[in-house]
């Protein structure tokens, strides 16, 4: 460890090389470098501002850190395992660039408050990016819905045909899930956006620092009130992973539907060549790899949430090295959510073609208008449960006779109940079945048009 020695003089021998590798986080926390530099610049400015170091020293530190940023961007700063982590790597390079004054950067600071600051700055950026991606996803859903207000699609419960729907209504369900996802991120952001900088190792510092000053420079909304909590809190990351997991739940549900819809059994959508793949042996195959991958990747995000919860649950205050384990899962979750949102958005935008003829046909092939027959009688004074039982019988005899409800003659209807009149045929036509569900939030075309307008307003906020 002679070369990489950063520890105090109390250490006599170097780390075992395997232990150095085991201990190091530079392999993944290099992802935080830009945030580390920004955080350190704010800290250096604060040290000068409070007179803890001189203004000249402050300037040197800030410009030296900026040089590291340029080196990193140009690809010439590539710290190795001997640096242990990104914080040491930066401090060491800074001292090479600006000389001994570089060693003053760590005054009144610990890597514990430093890494907490970096992670929050990183997550703040990523949350904004994911929020933007959610908005794009929502906009594509709205465009698709707009075009398909009058397209009918079977609606299911228990994956059994239930009642037909406007396809737009079905798509808007995903819009609203994404809206909650977006709002959840807004909420999570509030708790990510709190500065732990200046909490020190665990107890604060003997120097006359100004935590509000660094918080302001870094655009934090607030600062941690308790130093122990500040350095050891990872609630913000767990909350983010919860929000990320729910985004994945929603993308995975949509994926599952696209997979079903593209199957020969459903034939509701065709996958365009730009978003489908073939088989290496079966020449006829066109596979929905994109939604399958999204569905498959969901598990790892849930896993990272679980890992973080378990990692935290037994930790005594304050910082423990276990906390170094917060990063890889967080980064992987961020990258996974971003990649999945991008892929699904492209899939919806240009990779899917709804087979409208087939859909129009599909909604005429079943008994999904049976509720409407019961409602017809109920609206004419028959108690609903009685009407329900009557229609159940009609469905049973129709199945035996190999007929659908639309095939029954008016006399047959009137034998079932005298309240039936010639308008029953219109009432049970799929288009009317959908149009009639005009209760607030229902699939009726008028409702769907209103919902679309409201959704457009919602994503402008
Ligand atoms: N690499 C460490 C982490 O990611 C930085 C903080 C180390 N602090 C410490 N006291 N060893 O958590």
Tab-separated table of C-alpha atoms and ligand atoms in Angstrom:
chain	number	residue	atom	x	y	z
A	1	UNK	CA	0.000	0.000	0.000
A	2	UNK	CA	3.067	2.237	0.048
A	3	UNK	CA	2.161	3.887	-3.214
A	4	UNK	CA	-1.530	4.084	-2.513
A	5	UNK	CA	-1.176	4.868	1.203
A	6	UNK	CA	-3.795	7.347	2.259
A	7	UNK	CA	-4.265	6.063	5.734
A	8	UNK	CA	-2.620	7.705	8.695
A	9	UNK	CA	0.738	6.758	10.083
A	10	UNK	CA	-0.824	4.230	12.397
A	11	UNK	CA	-0.685	1.713	9.533
A	12	UNK	CA	2.563	-0.111	9.078
A	13	UNK	CA	1.962	-2.443	6.213
A	14	UNK	CA	0.107	-2.263	2.952
A	15	UNK	CA	-3.245	-3.851	2.185
A	16	UNK	CA	-3.183	-7.348	0.762
A	17	UNK	CA	-3.718	-6.854	-2.994
A	18	UNK	CA	-6.845	-9.022	-2.999
A	19	UNK	CA	-8.242	-7.076	-0.064
A	20	UNK	CA	-7.440	-3.807	-1.840
A	21	UNK	CA	-9.468	-5.034	-4.793
A	22	UNK	CA	-12.240	-6.210	-2.517
A	23	UNK	CA	-12.348	-2.881	-0.732
A	24	UNK	CA	-12.193	-0.678	-3.807
A	25	UNK	CA	-15.244	0.979	-5.331
A	26	UNK	CA	-13.462	2.906	-8.082
A	27	UNK	CA	-14.614	0.284	-10.597
A	28	UNK	CA	-18.159	1.574	-10.290
A	29	UNK	CA	-18.162	4.849	-8.360
A	30	UNK	CA	-16.259	6.530	-11.207
A	31	UNK	CA	-19.826	7.058	-12.432
A	32	UNK	CA	-20.051	9.743	-9.748
A	33	UNK	CA	-16.960	11.676	-10.793
A	34	UNK	CA	-18.635	14.742	-12.269
A	35	UNK	CA	-20.818	15.044	-9.179
A	36	UNK	CA	-17.825	14.514	-6.937
A	37	UNK	CA	-15.992	17.338	-8.700
A	38	UNK	CA	-18.986	19.655	-8.466
A	39	UNK	CA	-19.474	18.822	-4.796
A	40	UNK	CA	-15.790	19.364	-4.061
A	41	UNK	CA	-15.796	22.703	-5.862
A	42	UNK	CA	-18.689	23.863	-3.703
A	43	UNK	CA	-16.860	22.652	-0.611
A	44	UNK	CA	-13.661	24.469	-1.636
A	45	UNK	CA	-15.601	27.678	-2.262
A	46	UNK	CA	-17.204	27.380	1.145
A	47	UNK	CA	-13.813	26.848	2.819
A	48	UNK	CA	-12.609	30.098	1.226
A	49	UNK	CA	-15.885	31.908	1.908
A	50	UNK	CA	-15.665	31.116	5.626
A	51	UNK	CA	-11.939	31.957	5.819
A	52	UNK	CA	-10.953	28.380	6.637
A	53	UNK	CA	-8.595	28.595	3.655
A	54	UNK	CA	-7.492	31.697	1.741
A	55	UNK	CA	-9.332	32.936	-1.360
A	56	UNK	CA	-6.247	32.091	-3.480
A	57	UNK	CA	-6.193	28.552	-2.143
A	58	UNK	CA	-9.897	28.262	-2.833
A	59	UNK	CA	-9.390	29.368	-6.427
A	60	UNK	CA	-6.551	26.928	-6.939
A	61	UNK	CA	-8.673	24.042	-5.686
A	62	UNK	CA	-11.642	25.000	-7.857
A	63	UNK	CA	-9.576	25.368	-11.042
A	64	UNK	CA	-7.602	22.203	-10.324
A	65	UNK	CA	-10.881	20.292	-9.938
A	66	UNK	CA	-12.103	21.796	-13.198
A	67	UNK	CA	-8.963	20.550	-14.904
A	68	UNK	CA	-9.697	17.032	-13.669
A	69	UNK	CA	-13.167	17.363	-15.175
A	70	UNK	CA	-11.643	18.207	-18.552
A	71	UNK	CA	-9.132	15.376	-18.268
A	72	UNK	CA	-11.909	12.955	-17.456
A	73	UNK	CA	-14.031	14.137	-20.353
A	74	UNK	CA	-11.079	13.845	-22.708
A	75	UNK	CA	-10.446	10.344	-21.474
A	76	UNK	CA	-7.030	11.021	-19.973
A	77	UNK	CA	-8.021	10.589	-16.319
A	78	UNK	CA	-8.430	6.882	-15.652
A	79	UNK	CA	-7.698	6.119	-12.020
A	80	UNK	CA	-6.921	2.494	-11.158
A	81	UNK	CA	-7.742	0.242	-8.249
A	82	UNK	CA	-4.927	1.740	-6.140
A	83	UNK	CA	-7.025	4.893	-5.786
A	84	UNK	CA	-9.634	2.860	-3.867
A	85	UNK	CA	-12.519	5.148	-4.713
A	86	UNK	CA	-13.416	8.152	-6.812
A	87	UNK	CA	-12.956	10.522	-3.877
A	88	UNK	CA	-9.362	9.494	-3.231
A	89	UNK	CA	-8.649	9.422	-6.960
A	90	UNK	CA	-9.760	13.011	-7.349
A	91	UNK	CA	-7.927	14.232	-4.254
A	92	UNK	CA	-4.719	12.545	-5.351
A	93	UNK	CA	-4.885	13.954	-8.880
A	94	UNK	CA	-5.742	17.384	-7.489
A	95	UNK	CA	-2.619	17.363	-5.383
A	96	UNK	CA	-0.553	16.401	-8.413
A	97	UNK	CA	-2.044	19.345	-10.310
A	98	UNK	CA	-2.080	22.120	-7.699
A	99	UNK	CA	0.560	20.869	-5.266
A	100	UNK	CA	0.270	20.718	-1.489
A	101	UNK	CA	-2.749	22.998	-1.345
A	102	UNK	CA	-4.663	20.042	-2.799
A	103	UNK	CA	-4.264	18.387	0.569
A	104	UNK	CA	-6.433	21.110	2.095
A	105	UNK	CA	-9.526	20.091	0.142
A	106	UNK	CA	-10.560	17.503	2.692
A	107	UNK	CA	-10.574	19.989	5.573
A	108	UNK	CA	-13.856	19.859	7.483
A	109	UNK	CA	-15.194	17.037	5.359
A	110	UNK	CA	-15.319	13.251	5.341
A	111	UNK	CA	-15.833	10.827	2.529
A	112	UNK	CA	-19.028	9.928	4.359
A	113	UNK	CA	-20.778	13.240	3.799
A	114	UNK	CA	-18.988	13.525	0.456
A	115	UNK	CA	-20.280	10.268	-1.003
A	116	UNK	CA	-23.779	11.016	0.265
A	117	UNK	CA	-23.641	14.359	-1.496
A	118	UNK	CA	-22.377	12.822	-4.744
A	119	UNK	CA	-25.055	10.145	-4.773
A	120	UNK	CA	-27.803	12.715	-4.286
A	121	UNK	CA	-26.436	14.956	-7.049
A	122	UNK	CA	-26.293	11.929	-9.355
A	123	UNK	CA	-29.808	10.816	-8.495
A	124	UNK	CA	-31.222	14.314	-8.902
A	125	UNK	CA	-29.947	14.384	-12.493
A	126	UNK	CA	-31.163	10.894	-13.238
A	127	UNK	CA	-34.619	11.579	-11.824
A	128	UNK	CA	-34.990	14.551	-14.151
A	129	UNK	CA	-33.939	12.420	-17.096
A	130	UNK	CA	-36.375	9.653	-16.210
A	131	UNK	CA	-39.165	12.198	-15.701
A	132	UNK	CA	-38.511	13.515	-19.208
A	133	UNK	CA	-38.558	10.001	-20.612
A	134	UNK	CA	-41.856	9.309	-18.862
A	135	UNK	CA	-43.282	12.405	-20.507
A	136	UNK	CA	-42.182	11.168	-23.944
A	137	UNK	CA	-43.693	7.774	-23.231
A	138	UNK	CA	-46.936	9.448	-22.187
A	139	UNK	CA	-46.991	11.649	-25.288
A	140	UNK	CA	-46.617	8.598	-27.534
A	141	UNK	CA	-49.414	6.827	-25.654
A	142	UNK	CA	-51.637	9.855	-26.180
A	143	UNK	CA	-50.886	10.035	-29.906
A	144	UNK	CA	-51.673	6.369	-30.262
A	145	UNK	CA	-54.843	6.742	-28.205
A	146	UNK	CA	-55.936	9.748	-30.246
A	147	UNK	CA	-55.823	7.637	-33.388
A	148	UNK	CA	-57.699	4.768	-31.796
A	149	UNK	CA	-60.643	6.267	-29.958
A	150	UNK	CA	-63.055	4.357	-32.167
A	151	UNK	CA	-60.955	1.223	-32.462
A	152	UNK	CA	-62.564	-1.504	-30.393
A	153	UNK	CA	-60.628	-4.148	-28.521
A	154	UNK	CA	-61.852	-6.957	-26.287
A	155	UNK	CA	-61.544	-6.093	-22.619
A	156	UNK	CA	-60.631	-8.865	-20.192
A	157	UNK	CA	-60.929	-9.838	-16.585
A	158	UNK	CA	-59.240	-13.081	-15.533
A	159	UNK	CA	-57.947	-13.031	-19.131
A	160	UNK	CA	-61.484	-13.996	-20.156
A	161	UNK	CA	-63.442	-11.795	-22.527
A	162	UNK	CA	-65.368	-9.355	-20.346
A	163	UNK	CA	-66.604	-6.204	-22.090
A	164	UNK	CA	-65.316	-4.507	-25.242
A	165	UNK	CA	-63.326	-1.314	-24.918
A	166	UNK	CA	-62.144	1.645	-26.866
A	167	UNK	CA	-58.481	0.899	-27.567
A	168	UNK	CA	-57.727	4.474	-26.558
A	169	UNK	CA	-59.215	3.786	-23.137
A	170	UNK	CA	-56.973	0.766	-22.738
A	171	UNK	CA	-53.889	2.790	-23.712
A	172	UNK	CA	-54.881	5.640	-21.429
A	173	UNK	CA	-54.751	3.261	-18.480
A	174	UNK	CA	-50.993	3.101	-19.051
A	175	UNK	CA	-50.857	6.858	-19.420
A	176	UNK	CA	-52.257	7.196	-15.912
A	177	UNK	CA	-49.830	4.675	-14.464
A	178	UNK	CA	-47.005	6.695	-15.998
A	179	UNK	CA	-48.527	9.855	-14.570
A	180	UNK	CA	-48.378	8.399	-11.071
A	181	UNK	CA	-44.799	7.290	-11.765
A	182	UNK	CA	-43.927	10.834	-12.749
A	183	UNK	CA	-45.585	12.305	-9.678
A	184	UNK	CA	-43.854	9.784	-7.444
A	185	UNK	CA	-40.500	10.929	-8.822
A	186	UNK	CA	-41.407	14.545	-8.110
A	187	UNK	CA	-42.076	13.500	-4.540
A	188	UNK	CA	-38.948	11.363	-4.189
A	189	UNK	CA	-36.890	14.238	-5.567
A	190	UNK	CA	-37.844	16.379	-2.578
A	191	UNK	CA	-36.103	13.959	-0.245
A	192	UNK	CA	-33.160	13.366	-2.575
A	193	UNK	CA	-32.625	17.086	-2.691
A	194	UNK	CA	-31.305	17.519	0.875
A	195	UNK	CA	-27.641	18.147	1.514
A	196	UNK	CA	-25.599	16.016	3.914
A	197	UNK	CA	-22.441	17.981	3.092
A	198	UNK	CA	-20.824	19.249	6.281
A	199	UNK	CA	-22.130	16.411	8.436
A	200	UNK	CA	-18.488	15.268	8.506
A	201	UNK	CA	-17.659	11.683	9.382
A	202	UNK	CA	-20.647	11.477	11.720
A	203	UNK	CA	-20.631	14.297	14.275
A	204	UNK	CA	-20.144	17.541	12.378
A	205	UNK	CA	-16.862	19.451	12.422
A	206	UNK	CA	-14.801	21.740	14.589
A	207	UNK	CA	-14.410	24.216	11.712
A	208	UNK	CA	-16.752	27.188	11.249
A	209	UNK	CA	-18.274	25.804	8.042
A	210	UNK	CA	-21.376	27.147	6.362
A	211	UNK	CA	-23.575	24.238	5.278
A	212	UNK	CA	-26.235	26.528	3.877
A	213	UNK	CA	-23.645	28.059	1.597
A	214	UNK	CA	-22.663	24.739	-0.020
A	215	UNK	CA	-26.310	23.688	-0.179
A	216	UNK	CA	-27.107	26.859	-2.063
A	217	UNK	CA	-24.181	26.435	-4.449
A	218	UNK	CA	-25.316	22.897	-5.186
A	219	UNK	CA	-28.958	23.864	-5.482
A	220	UNK	CA	-30.111	21.708	-2.599
A	221	UNK	CA	-33.504	22.607	-1.206
A	222	UNK	CA	-32.512	21.892	2.384
A	223	UNK	CA	-29.811	20.431	4.617
A	224	UNK	CA	-29.892	17.452	6.974
A	225	UNK	CA	-30.674	18.589	10.501
A	226	UNK	CA	-28.792	15.724	12.164
A	227	UNK	CA	-25.252	14.780	11.167
A	228	UNK	CA	-25.597	11.078	12.045
A	229	UNK	CA	-28.745	10.816	9.977
A	230	UNK	CA	-27.169	12.837	7.178
A	231	UNK	CA	-24.243	10.475	6.601
A	232	UNK	CA	-26.112	7.215	7.041
A	233	UNK	CA	-29.512	7.855	5.486
A	234	UNK	CA	-30.246	5.999	2.282
A	235	UNK	CA	-34.047	6.319	2.456
A	236	UNK	CA	-33.899	8.563	-0.588
A	237	UNK	CA	-32.261	5.797	-2.632
A	238	UNK	CA	-34.734	3.194	-1.386
A	239	UNK	CA	-37.621	5.481	-2.242
A	240	UNK	CA	-36.185	5.933	-5.697
A	241	UNK	CA	-35.862	2.164	-6.108
A	242	UNK	CA	-39.518	1.800	-5.067
A	243	UNK	CA	-40.505	4.351	-7.689
A	244	UNK	CA	-38.264	2.634	-10.254
A	245	UNK	CA	-39.780	-0.746	-9.381
A	246	UNK	CA	-43.286	0.582	-9.972
A	247	UNK	CA	-42.242	2.041	-13.314
A	248	UNK	CA	-40.969	-1.431	-14.202
A	249	UNK	CA	-44.211	-3.049	-13.007
A	250	UNK	CA	-46.122	-0.837	-15.400
A	251	UNK	CA	-43.771	-1.332	-18.334
A	252	UNK	CA	-43.783	-5.047	-17.701
A	253	UNK	CA	-47.585	-5.257	-17.671
A	254	UNK	CA	-47.735	-3.372	-20.954
A	255	UNK	CA	-45.027	-5.644	-22.341
A	256	UNK	CA	-46.962	-8.725	-21.359
A	257	UNK	CA	-50.000	-7.418	-23.213
A	258	UNK	CA	-48.003	-6.635	-26.348
A	259	UNK	CA	-46.528	-10.139	-26.227
A	260	UNK	CA	-49.998	-11.674	-25.953
A	261	UNK	CA	-51.452	-9.371	-28.592
A	262	UNK	CA	-48.730	-10.272	-31.084
A	263	UNK	CA	-49.306	-14.012	-30.671
A	264	UNK	CA	-51.145	-16.089	-33.244
A	265	UNK	CA	-53.802	-16.725	-30.602
A	266	UNK	CA	-54.689	-13.022	-30.286
A	267	UNK	CA	-53.451	-11.463	-33.548
A	268	UNK	CA	-54.275	-7.965	-32.271
A	269	UNK	CA	-50.964	-6.378	-33.307
A	270	UNK	CA	-48.253	-6.919	-35.855
A	271	UNK	CA	-44.708	-6.124	-34.845
A	272	UNK	CA	-42.855	-4.033	-37.389
A	273	UNK	CA	-39.533	-5.359	-38.561
A	274	UNK	CA	-37.632	-2.512	-36.887
A	275	UNK	CA	-38.716	-3.767	-33.465
A	276	UNK	CA	-38.896	-7.538	-33.869
A	277	UNK	CA	-36.387	-10.317	-34.182
A	278	UNK	CA	-36.249	-13.662	-35.921
A	279	UNK	CA	-35.290	-17.154	-34.936
A	280	UNK	CA	-31.997	-18.772	-35.912
A	281	UNK	CA	-33.761	-21.978	-36.889
A	282	UNK	CA	-37.458	-21.314	-37.478
A	283	UNK	CA	-37.696	-19.107	-40.547
A	284	UNK	CA	-41.328	-18.169	-39.930
A	285	UNK	CA	-40.719	-16.671	-36.489
A	286	UNK	CA	-41.070	-13.020	-35.553
A	287	UNK	CA	-40.363	-12.580	-31.893
A	288	UNK	CA	-41.315	-9.787	-29.495
A	289	UNK	CA	-37.864	-9.498	-27.923
A	290	UNK	CA	-38.315	-5.870	-26.861
A	291	UNK	CA	-41.293	-6.384	-24.554
A	292	UNK	CA	-39.852	-9.690	-23.392
A	293	UNK	CA	-36.611	-8.021	-22.369
A	294	UNK	CA	-38.476	-5.266	-20.558
A	295	UNK	CA	-40.535	-7.879	-18.716
A	296	UNK	CA	-37.371	-9.821	-17.972
A	297	UNK	CA	-35.354	-6.855	-16.747
A	298	UNK	CA	-38.031	-5.965	-14.224
A	299	UNK	CA	-36.703	-8.560	-11.826
A	300	UNK	CA	-33.322	-6.982	-11.419
A	301	UNK	CA	-34.791	-3.635	-10.386
A	302	UNK	CA	-36.987	-5.358	-7.769
A	303	UNK	CA	-33.875	-7.228	-6.681
A	304	UNK	CA	-31.903	-4.034	-6.173
A	305	UNK	CA	-34.706	-2.648	-4.022
A	306	UNK	CA	-34.694	-5.778	-1.908
A	307	UNK	CA	-30.894	-5.744	-1.654
A	308	UNK	CA	-30.867	-2.140	-0.473
A	309	UNK	CA	-33.575	-2.742	2.138
A	310	UNK	CA	-31.704	-5.715	3.543
A	311	UNK	CA	-28.388	-3.892	3.398
A	312	UNK	CA	-29.826	-1.093	5.551
A	313	UNK	CA	-31.903	-2.951	8.060
A	314	UNK	CA	-29.262	-3.909	10.589
A	315	UNK	CA	-26.892	-0.982	10.307
A	316	UNK	CA	-25.952	0.721	13.546
A	317	UNK	CA	-25.395	4.459	13.261
A	318	UNK	CA	-23.633	6.006	11.516
A	319	UNK	CA	-21.580	5.214	8.384
A	320	UNK	CA	-20.662	1.575	7.799
A	321	UNK	CA	-18.816	0.264	4.782
A	322	UNK	CA	-21.928	-1.737	3.895
A	323	UNK	CA	-23.197	1.561	2.505
A	324	UNK	CA	-20.702	1.341	-0.327
A	325	UNK	CA	-23.009	-1.400	-1.612
A	326	UNK	CA	-25.706	1.186	-2.324
A	327	UNK	CA	-24.229	2.177	-5.667
A	328	UNK	CA	-24.142	-0.668	-8.179
A	329	UNK	CA	-27.800	-1.574	-7.735
A	330	UNK	CA	-28.801	2.057	-7.884
A	331	UNK	CA	-26.822	2.701	-11.072
A	332	UNK	CA	-28.100	-0.496	-12.645
A	333	UNK	CA	-31.692	0.399	-11.771
A	334	UNK	CA	-31.310	3.866	-13.266
A	335	UNK	CA	-29.772	2.443	-16.438
A	336	UNK	CA	-32.355	-0.319	-16.698
A	337	UNK	CA	-35.335	2.002	-16.271
A	338	UNK	CA	-33.905	4.440	-18.815
A	339	UNK	CA	-33.168	1.719	-21.361
A	340	UNK	CA	-36.604	0.131	-20.943
A	341	UNK	CA	-38.450	3.440	-21.223
A	342	UNK	CA	-36.535	4.250	-24.374
A	343	UNK	CA	-37.216	0.877	-25.969
A	344	UNK	CA	-40.915	0.768	-25.069
A	345	UNK	CA	-41.424	4.314	-26.328
A	346	UNK	CA	-39.874	3.421	-29.684
A	347	UNK	CA	-41.927	0.220	-29.807
A	348	UNK	CA	-45.171	2.133	-29.278
A	349	UNK	CA	-44.197	4.922	-31.620
A	350	UNK	CA	-43.129	2.904	-34.616
A	351	UNK	CA	-42.948	-0.768	-33.821
A	352	UNK	CA	-46.586	-1.765	-33.476
A	353	UNK	CA	-49.437	-1.946	-35.893
A	354	UNK	CA	-52.868	-2.613	-34.458
A	355	UNK	CA	-54.810	-4.994	-36.705
A	356	UNK	CA	-58.015	-3.005	-36.671
A	357	UNK	CA	-59.974	-5.377	-38.914
A	358	UNK	CA	-59.130	-8.300	-36.728
A	359	UNK	CA	-59.983	-6.284	-33.607
A	360	UNK	CA	-63.333	-5.225	-35.057
A	361	UNK	CA	-64.021	-8.862	-35.777
A	362	UNK	CA	-62.833	-10.045	-32.377
A	363	UNK	CA	-65.374	-7.990	-30.432
A	364	UNK	CA	-68.263	-9.583	-32.340
A	365	UNK	CA	-67.297	-13.163	-31.565
A	366	UNK	CA	-68.214	-13.511	-27.945
A	367	UNK	CA	-70.719	-12.857	-25.188
A	368	UNK	CA	-69.068	-9.665	-23.979
A	369	UNK	CA	-72.358	-7.844	-24.576
A	370	UNK	CA	-74.209	-10.003	-22.034
A	371	UNK	CA	-74.007	-7.358	-19.291
A	372	UNK	CA	-75.741	-4.952	-21.648
A	373	UNK	CA	-78.691	-7.320	-22.022
A	374	UNK	CA	-79.010	-7.543	-18.252
A	375	UNK	CA	-78.685	-3.751	-17.998
A	376	UNK	CA	-81.388	-3.427	-20.684
A	377	UNK	CA	-83.878	-5.317	-18.552
A	378	UNK	CA	-82.741	-3.649	-15.336
A	379	UNK	CA	-83.315	-0.242	-16.935
A	380	UNK	CA	-86.853	-1.428	-17.709
A	381	UNK	CA	-87.688	-2.278	-14.136
A	382	UNK	CA	-86.461	-5.871	-13.785
A	383	UNK	CA	-84.354	-6.205	-10.632
A	384	UNK	CA	-80.729	-6.546	-11.781
A	385	UNK	CA	-80.102	-9.924	-10.130
A	386	UNK	CA	-83.172	-11.364	-11.806
A	387	UNK	CA	-82.070	-9.974	-15.172
A	388	UNK	CA	-78.570	-11.355	-14.598
A	389	UNK	CA	-79.959	-14.860	-13.982
A	390	UNK	CA	-82.190	-14.678	-17.032
A	391	UNK	CA	-79.331	-13.638	-19.300
A	392	UNK	CA	-77.122	-16.342	-17.822
A	393	UNK	CA	-79.682	-18.850	-19.026
A	394	UNK	CA	-79.802	-17.267	-22.471
A	395	UNK	CA	-76.023	-17.474	-22.753
A	396	UNK	CA	-76.110	-21.129	-21.761
A	397	UNK	CA	-78.754	-22.095	-24.329
A	398	UNK	CA	-77.031	-19.983	-27.005
A	399	UNK	CA	-73.715	-21.748	-26.432
A	400	UNK	CA	-75.482	-25.095	-26.784
A	401	UNK	CA	-77.177	-23.885	-29.982
A	402	UNK	CA	-73.908	-22.517	-31.325
A	403	UNK	CA	-75.275	-18.989	-31.492
A	404	UNK	CA	-74.278	-15.562	-30.260
A	405	UNK	CA	-76.707	-13.103	-28.678
A	406	UNK	CA	-76.959	-11.117	-31.886
A	407	UNK	CA	-78.280	-14.234	-33.647
A	408	UNK	CA	-81.409	-14.534	-31.475
A	409	UNK	CA	-84.673	-13.580	-33.182
A	410	UNK	CA	-86.908	-10.902	-31.703
A	411	UNK	CA	-89.533	-13.553	-30.843
A	412	UNK	CA	-86.886	-15.470	-28.927
A	413	UNK	CA	-85.949	-12.352	-26.989
A	414	UNK	CA	-89.593	-11.674	-26.228
A	415	UNK	CA	-90.125	-15.213	-25.012
A	416	UNK	CA	-87.320	-14.649	-22.571
A	417	UNK	CA	-88.901	-11.413	-21.376
A	418	UNK	CA	-91.655	-9.247	-22.826
A	419	UNK	CA	-89.647	-6.084	-22.154
A	420	UNK	CA	-87.325	-6.836	-25.081
A	421	UNK	CA	-87.991	-4.768	-28.199
A	422	UNK	CA	-86.335	-4.338	-31.591
A	423	UNK	CA	-83.800	-1.873	-30.196
A	424	UNK	CA	-82.030	-4.736	-28.395
A	425	UNK	CA	-79.920	-5.389	-31.497
A	426	UNK	CA	-78.519	-1.892	-31.488
A	427	UNK	CA	-77.944	-2.038	-27.721
A	428	UNK	CA	-75.824	-5.193	-27.986
A	429	UNK	CA	-73.749	-4.089	-30.965
A	430	UNK	CA	-70.108	-3.745	-29.847
A	431	UNK	CA	-69.899	-0.080	-30.792
A	432	UNK	CA	-72.984	0.726	-28.737
A	433	UNK	CA	-71.799	-1.452	-25.865
A	434	UNK	CA	-68.683	0.709	-25.677
A	435	UNK	CA	-70.428	4.027	-26.321
A	436	UNK	CA	-73.000	3.347	-23.605
A	437	UNK	CA	-70.391	3.154	-20.844
A	438	UNK	CA	-70.438	6.858	-20.479
A	439	UNK	CA	-69.998	7.012	-16.720
A	440	UNK	CA	-67.088	9.173	-15.574
A	441	UNK	CA	-63.811	7.348	-16.253
A	442	UNK	CA	-65.563	4.710	-18.372
A	443	UNK	CA	-64.767	3.578	-21.887
A	444	UNK	CA	-67.616	5.463	-23.618
A	445	UNK	CA	-66.229	7.438	-26.560
A	446	UNK	CA	-67.329	10.759	-25.085
A	447	UNK	CA	-65.559	9.928	-21.825
A	448	UNK	CA	-62.426	8.879	-23.673
A	449	UNK	CA	-62.366	12.138	-25.647
A	450	UNK	CA	-62.598	14.117	-22.412
A	451	UNK	CA	-59.935	11.954	-20.805
A	452	UNK	CA	-57.596	12.590	-23.723
A	453	UNK	CA	-58.051	16.336	-23.444
A	454	UNK	CA	-57.413	16.240	-19.696
A	455	UNK	CA	-54.335	14.066	-20.221
A	456	UNK	CA	-52.875	16.522	-22.730
A	457	UNK	CA	-53.218	19.275	-20.134
A	458	UNK	CA	-51.694	17.083	-17.449
A	459	UNK	CA	-48.430	16.454	-19.269
A	460	UNK	CA	-47.874	20.139	-19.942
A	461	UNK	CA	-47.367	20.703	-16.211
B	1	LIG	N1	-16.256	4.439	-1.188
B	1	LIG	C1	-16.993	4.722	-0.003
B	1	LIG	C2	-18.488	4.494	-0.219
B	1	LIG	O1	-18.860	4.374	-1.321
B	1	LIG	C3	-16.790	6.161	0.380
B	1	LIG	C4	-16.985	6.404	1.815
B	1	LIG	C5	-15.945	5.716	2.628
B	1	LIG	N2	-15.978	6.099	3.980
B	1	LIG	C6	-15.344	5.391	4.892
B	1	LIG	N3	-15.430	5.818	6.134
B	1	LIG	N4	-14.643	4.332	4.639
B	1	LIG	O2	-19.265	4.421	0.676
